[in-house]
Short mmCIF file of C-alpha atoms in Angstrom, two decimals:
data_model
loop_
_atom_site.label_atom_id
_atom_site.label_comp_id
_atom_site.label_asym_id
_atom_site.label_seq_id
_atom_site.Cartn_x
_atom_site.Cartn_y
_atom_site.Cartn_z
CA UNK C 1 4.13 38.38 101.17
CA UNK C 2 3.38 39.10 97.60
CA UNK C 3 4.96 37.85 94.39
CA UNK C 4 3.70 40.49 92.29
CA UNK C 5 7.12 41.42 90.74
CA UNK C 6 7.96 37.73 90.41
CA UNK C 7 8.16 36.22 87.29
CA UNK C 8 4.48 34.61 86.90
CA UNK C 9 6.10 31.57 84.97
CA UNK C 10 8.39 30.97 88.32
CA UNK C 11 5.92 31.51 91.05
CA UNK C 12 5.13 28.21 93.05
CA UNK C 13 1.49 26.67 92.12
CA UNK C 14 -0.70 24.72 94.00
CA UNK C 15 -3.97 22.53 92.83
CA UNK C 16 -6.14 22.11 95.88
CA UNK C 17 -9.44 20.03 95.65
CA UNK C 18 -12.42 21.35 97.55
CA UNK C 19 -10.51 24.94 98.17
CA UNK C 20 -13.31 27.24 98.35
CA UNK C 21 -14.45 26.69 101.74
CA UNK C 22 -13.16 24.81 105.36
CA UNK C 23 -9.47 23.43 105.62
CA UNK C 24 -9.19 23.67 101.77
CA UNK C 25 -9.66 27.36 101.83
CA UNK C 26 -7.64 27.84 105.01
CA UNK C 27 -4.75 26.12 103.15
CA UNK C 28 -4.81 28.26 100.11
CA UNK C 29 -4.96 31.19 101.91
CA UNK C 30 -2.01 30.46 104.20
CA UNK C 31 -0.21 29.41 101.06
CA UNK C 32 -1.11 32.87 99.61
CA UNK C 33 0.51 33.80 102.57
CA UNK C 34 4.12 32.33 101.61
CA UNK C 35 3.59 33.31 98.25
CA UNK C 36 2.00 30.20 96.42
CA UNK C 37 -0.52 30.76 93.56
CA UNK C 38 -3.95 28.42 93.47
CA UNK C 39 -5.98 26.55 91.63
CA UNK C 40 -8.79 25.66 93.77
CA UNK C 41 -11.93 23.58 93.22
CA UNK C 42 -15.10 23.58 93.84
CA UNK C 43 -18.38 21.34 93.51
CA UNK C 44 -21.22 23.34 93.41
CA UNK C 45 -21.11 26.27 95.34
CA UNK C 46 -19.38 29.04 92.54
CA UNK C 47 -19.84 32.30 94.76
CA UNK C 48 -18.19 30.36 97.53
CA UNK C 49 -15.25 29.84 95.06
CA UNK C 50 -14.88 33.32 93.54
CA UNK C 51 -14.92 34.83 96.89
CA UNK C 52 -12.10 32.29 97.95
CA UNK C 53 -10.14 33.85 95.10
CA UNK C 54 -10.71 37.17 95.86
CA UNK C 55 -9.15 36.51 99.06
CA UNK C 56 -6.23 34.90 97.77
CA UNK C 57 -5.95 37.82 95.28
CA UNK C 58 -6.20 40.57 97.91
CA UNK C 59 -2.90 39.04 99.34
CA UNK C 60 -1.28 39.40 96.08
CA UNK C 61 -1.37 35.96 94.47
CA UNK C 62 -3.02 34.32 91.69
CA UNK C 63 -5.83 31.87 92.05
CA UNK C 64 -8.17 30.27 89.66
CA UNK C 65 -11.37 28.13 90.48
CA UNK C 66 -12.61 25.48 88.41
CA UNK C 67 -15.16 22.96 89.06
CA UNK C 68 -14.53 19.44 89.56
CA UNK C 69 -16.63 16.56 91.32
CA UNK C 70 -13.95 14.74 92.77
CA UNK C 71 -16.24 11.57 93.12
CA UNK C 72 -16.83 11.33 89.03
CA UNK C 73 -13.68 9.79 87.68
CA UNK C 74 -15.02 10.13 84.03
CA UNK C 75 -14.68 13.87 84.22
CA UNK C 76 -11.24 14.06 85.09
CA UNK C 77 -9.76 14.32 81.63
CA UNK C 78 -11.97 17.29 80.93
CA UNK C 79 -10.72 18.80 84.85
CA UNK C 80 -7.01 18.04 83.61
CA UNK C 81 -7.55 19.60 80.08
CA UNK C 82 -8.94 22.92 81.87
CA UNK C 83 -6.52 23.18 84.46
CA UNK C 84 -3.29 22.63 81.69
CA UNK C 85 -5.38 25.93 80.05
CA UNK C 86 -5.65 27.64 83.21
CA UNK C 87 -1.75 27.13 83.68
CA UNK C 88 -0.79 28.37 80.16
CA UNK C 89 -3.51 31.66 80.36
CA UNK C 90 -2.68 32.24 83.94
CA UNK C 91 1.14 31.59 84.36
CA UNK C 92 2.83 30.81 80.92
CA UNK C 93 3.39 27.12 81.53
CA UNK C 94 1.69 23.75 81.89
CA UNK C 95 3.09 22.22 84.97
CA UNK C 96 2.60 22.87 88.85
CA UNK C 97 4.12 22.17 91.88
CA UNK C 98 1.72 20.49 94.91
CA UNK C 99 -1.15 18.67 94.87
CA UNK C 100 -3.74 18.87 97.49
CA UNK C 101 -6.35 15.94 97.69
CA UNK C 102 -8.63 17.68 100.21
CA UNK C 103 -12.14 17.14 98.66
CA UNK C 104 -14.44 15.04 100.86
CA UNK C 105 -18.02 14.27 102.45
CA UNK C 106 -18.86 13.31 105.42
CA UNK C 107 -21.40 10.37 106.48
CA UNK C 108 -22.54 9.25 109.98
CA UNK C 109 -24.39 5.49 110.10
CA UNK C 110 -23.94 2.89 112.26
CA UNK C 111 -22.41 -0.29 110.18
CA UNK C 112 -26.16 -1.86 110.03
CA UNK C 113 -27.06 1.01 108.63
CA UNK C 114 -24.73 1.61 106.26
CA UNK C 115 -26.22 1.50 102.58
CA UNK C 116 -24.23 0.35 99.50
CA UNK C 117 -24.95 3.74 97.80
CA UNK C 118 -23.78 5.80 100.53
CA UNK C 119 -20.66 3.81 100.73
CA UNK C 120 -19.83 4.16 97.02
CA UNK C 121 -20.28 7.79 97.33
CA UNK C 122 -17.69 7.78 100.05
CA UNK C 123 -15.46 5.40 97.64
CA UNK C 124 -15.54 7.82 94.57
CA UNK C 125 -14.51 10.71 96.46
CA UNK C 126 -12.07 9.53 99.18
CA UNK C 127 -10.59 6.46 97.73
CA UNK C 128 -11.11 6.55 93.92
CA UNK C 129 -10.96 9.86 92.89
CA UNK C 130 -7.94 10.29 95.22
CA UNK C 131 -6.16 7.66 93.18
CA UNK C 132 -7.13 8.33 89.36
CA UNK C 133 -6.90 12.04 90.21
CA UNK C 134 -3.74 12.19 91.09
CA UNK C 135 -2.84 9.57 88.47
CA UNK C 136 -4.24 11.92 85.57
CA UNK C 137 -2.39 15.05 87.24
CA UNK C 138 0.73 13.04 87.79
CA UNK C 139 2.39 14.11 84.16
CA UNK C 140 2.18 17.86 85.12
CA UNK C 141 3.16 17.90 88.47
CA UNK C 142 7.03 18.78 88.51
CA UNK C 143 9.33 16.81 89.64
CA UNK C 144 10.69 17.70 93.28
CA UNK C 145 6.66 18.45 94.06
CA UNK C 146 4.83 17.70 96.72
CA UNK C 147 1.20 15.72 97.41
CA UNK C 148 -0.64 16.00 100.69
CA UNK C 149 -3.82 13.56 100.93
CA UNK C 150 -6.26 14.57 103.55
CA UNK C 151 -7.02 11.86 105.95
CA UNK C 152 -8.91 12.21 109.75
CA UNK C 153 -8.13 11.14 112.99
CA UNK C 154 -11.03 8.33 112.80
CA UNK C 155 -8.52 6.32 111.05
CA UNK C 156 -6.42 5.65 114.42
CA UNK C 157 -9.54 5.57 116.74
CA UNK C 158 -12.96 4.35 116.46
CA UNK C 159 -16.37 6.40 117.11
CA UNK C 160 -19.27 4.32 116.32
CA UNK C 161 -21.56 6.00 113.23
CA UNK C 162 -18.03 6.71 111.32
CA UNK C 163 -17.26 3.15 110.56
CA UNK C 164 -17.17 3.54 106.28
CA UNK C 165 -15.76 7.26 106.20
CA UNK C 166 -12.83 6.21 108.49
CA UNK C 167 -12.05 3.05 106.31
CA UNK C 168 -11.78 5.26 103.39
CA UNK C 169 -9.10 7.43 105.12
CA UNK C 170 -7.39 4.36 106.50
CA UNK C 171 -7.13 2.99 102.53
CA UNK C 172 -6.03 6.98 101.67
CA UNK C 173 -3.08 6.61 104.24
CA UNK C 174 -1.71 3.57 103.12
CA UNK C 175 -1.91 4.89 99.20
CA UNK C 176 -0.44 7.72 100.22
CA UNK C 177 2.95 5.32 101.55
CA UNK C 178 2.96 3.61 98.07
CA UNK C 179 2.45 7.21 96.17
CA UNK C 180 5.51 7.92 98.01
CA UNK C 181 7.22 4.65 97.19
CA UNK C 182 6.79 5.10 93.31
CA UNK C 183 7.23 8.81 93.25
CA UNK C 184 10.09 9.07 94.53
CA UNK C 185 12.38 8.60 91.78
CA UNK C 186 11.19 11.90 90.55
CA UNK C 187 11.56 13.68 93.84
CA UNK C 188 8.03 13.74 94.51
CA UNK C 189 6.72 13.26 98.42
CA UNK C 190 3.84 12.25 99.47
CA UNK C 191 2.38 12.76 103.05
CA UNK C 192 -0.89 12.48 104.90
CA UNK C 193 -2.31 14.68 107.14
CA UNK C 194 -5.16 13.77 109.46
CA UNK C 195 -6.91 16.57 111.22
CA UNK C 196 -8.76 16.00 114.38
CA UNK C 197 -12.14 17.55 114.94
CA UNK C 198 -12.31 20.64 113.66
CA UNK C 199 -14.89 23.57 114.04
CA UNK C 200 -16.21 24.37 110.00
CA UNK C 201 -19.20 23.41 107.96
CA UNK C 202 -18.34 20.26 107.27
CA UNK C 203 -20.63 17.35 108.71
CA UNK C 204 -22.97 20.43 108.85
CA UNK C 205 -21.04 22.38 111.33
CA UNK C 206 -21.84 20.13 114.21
CA UNK C 207 -18.33 20.84 115.76
CA UNK C 208 -18.93 24.11 115.20
CA UNK C 209 -22.50 24.68 115.65
CA UNK C 210 -23.48 22.27 118.45
CA UNK C 211 -21.95 23.39 121.91
CA UNK C 212 -22.64 19.81 123.32
CA UNK C 213 -20.42 18.18 120.64
CA UNK C 214 -17.82 20.74 120.75
CA UNK C 215 -17.75 20.30 124.62
CA UNK C 216 -17.28 16.82 124.07
CA UNK C 217 -14.55 17.54 121.47
CA UNK C 218 -12.64 19.62 123.99
CA UNK C 219 -13.09 17.37 126.68
CA UNK C 220 -11.03 14.68 124.91
CA UNK C 221 -7.94 16.70 123.49
CA UNK C 222 -5.40 17.34 125.45
CA UNK C 223 -4.94 20.83 124.46
CA UNK C 224 -8.46 21.31 125.61
CA UNK C 225 -10.52 22.83 122.86
CA UNK C 226 -11.25 21.89 119.32
CA UNK C 227 -9.52 22.56 116.31
CA UNK C 228 -9.79 25.60 114.33
CA UNK C 229 -9.24 25.96 110.61
CA UNK C 230 -6.40 27.75 111.37
CA UNK C 231 -4.71 25.18 113.03
CA UNK C 232 -4.46 23.21 109.92
CA UNK C 233 -3.90 25.75 106.81
CA UNK C 234 -0.53 26.83 108.15
CA UNK C 235 0.50 23.17 108.97
CA UNK C 236 -0.20 22.00 105.88
CA UNK C 237 1.62 25.20 104.05
CA UNK C 238 4.70 24.56 105.72
CA UNK C 239 4.54 20.83 105.09
CA UNK C 240 4.75 21.69 101.44
CA UNK C 241 7.39 24.18 101.86
CA UNK C 242 11.15 23.10 101.58
CA UNK C 243 11.63 22.88 105.52
CA UNK C 244 9.61 20.01 105.23
CA UNK C 245 11.60 18.32 102.14
CA UNK C 246 12.32 15.31 103.69
CA UNK C 247 9.27 14.46 105.02
CA UNK C 248 7.93 11.53 103.27
CA UNK C 249 5.48 8.82 103.05
CA UNK C 250 4.26 9.88 106.77
CA UNK C 251 0.83 9.98 108.26
CA UNK C 252 1.38 13.37 110.38
CA UNK C 253 -2.07 13.99 112.54
CA UNK C 254 -3.03 17.51 113.44
CA UNK C 255 -5.88 17.26 116.68
CA UNK C 256 -4.65 18.70 119.40
CA UNK C 257 -3.69 15.55 121.29
CA UNK C 258 -7.38 13.78 120.59
CA UNK C 259 -8.15 10.52 122.61
CA UNK C 260 -4.47 9.83 123.19
#
């Protein structure tokens, strides 16, 4: 699907943090297939971000990559200004339709070994960053828009070594319900998507590249395999569509039935 012949000011636009790779990139690609343009963010790898932009443009959609450190709240005003400039330059508008708070980092350590510095890094990216980036972008999100926050299956079941990460994701799930309640008068829906173990480069690619880990994940998943990016991106793209306009304030796990 392409919207090349549609007035660019009328196109749907998503902002996807961490959209240069992994699940964020896969989401952007599947949104492009549905005719949605994207402003995606990257933290360090501009080449990867440019590659994602090229892949989206090859599908006939417009895309822009902007640098963002999702854990540095002090930088958010600059990012919002750059995003507004990109909206004006690329689409002739200063509002967008969808926000996917996807950017994240992993951390594996026991409770006894978790340092305060690492805990704070997780907090800054996964909770504080989500809260304040959403706050900063909210005035420019169209009424009737959509927000999706990314959680994890680890917020439902416990896996030793993931306590700090999972705690942040659990907090995001609570935050999602509050977002949904407070933004509801503007017709904005807010939901959480919680992937299970997915074969990406997250956590150093351990699910994708370590056969023993991959086999272990498959053994505890009802559908008998580890997840793929293509199991998540299309689901998020669908959740952002009008087909799911009445889904709000929900946690939706996409894990193939992991640890049931």
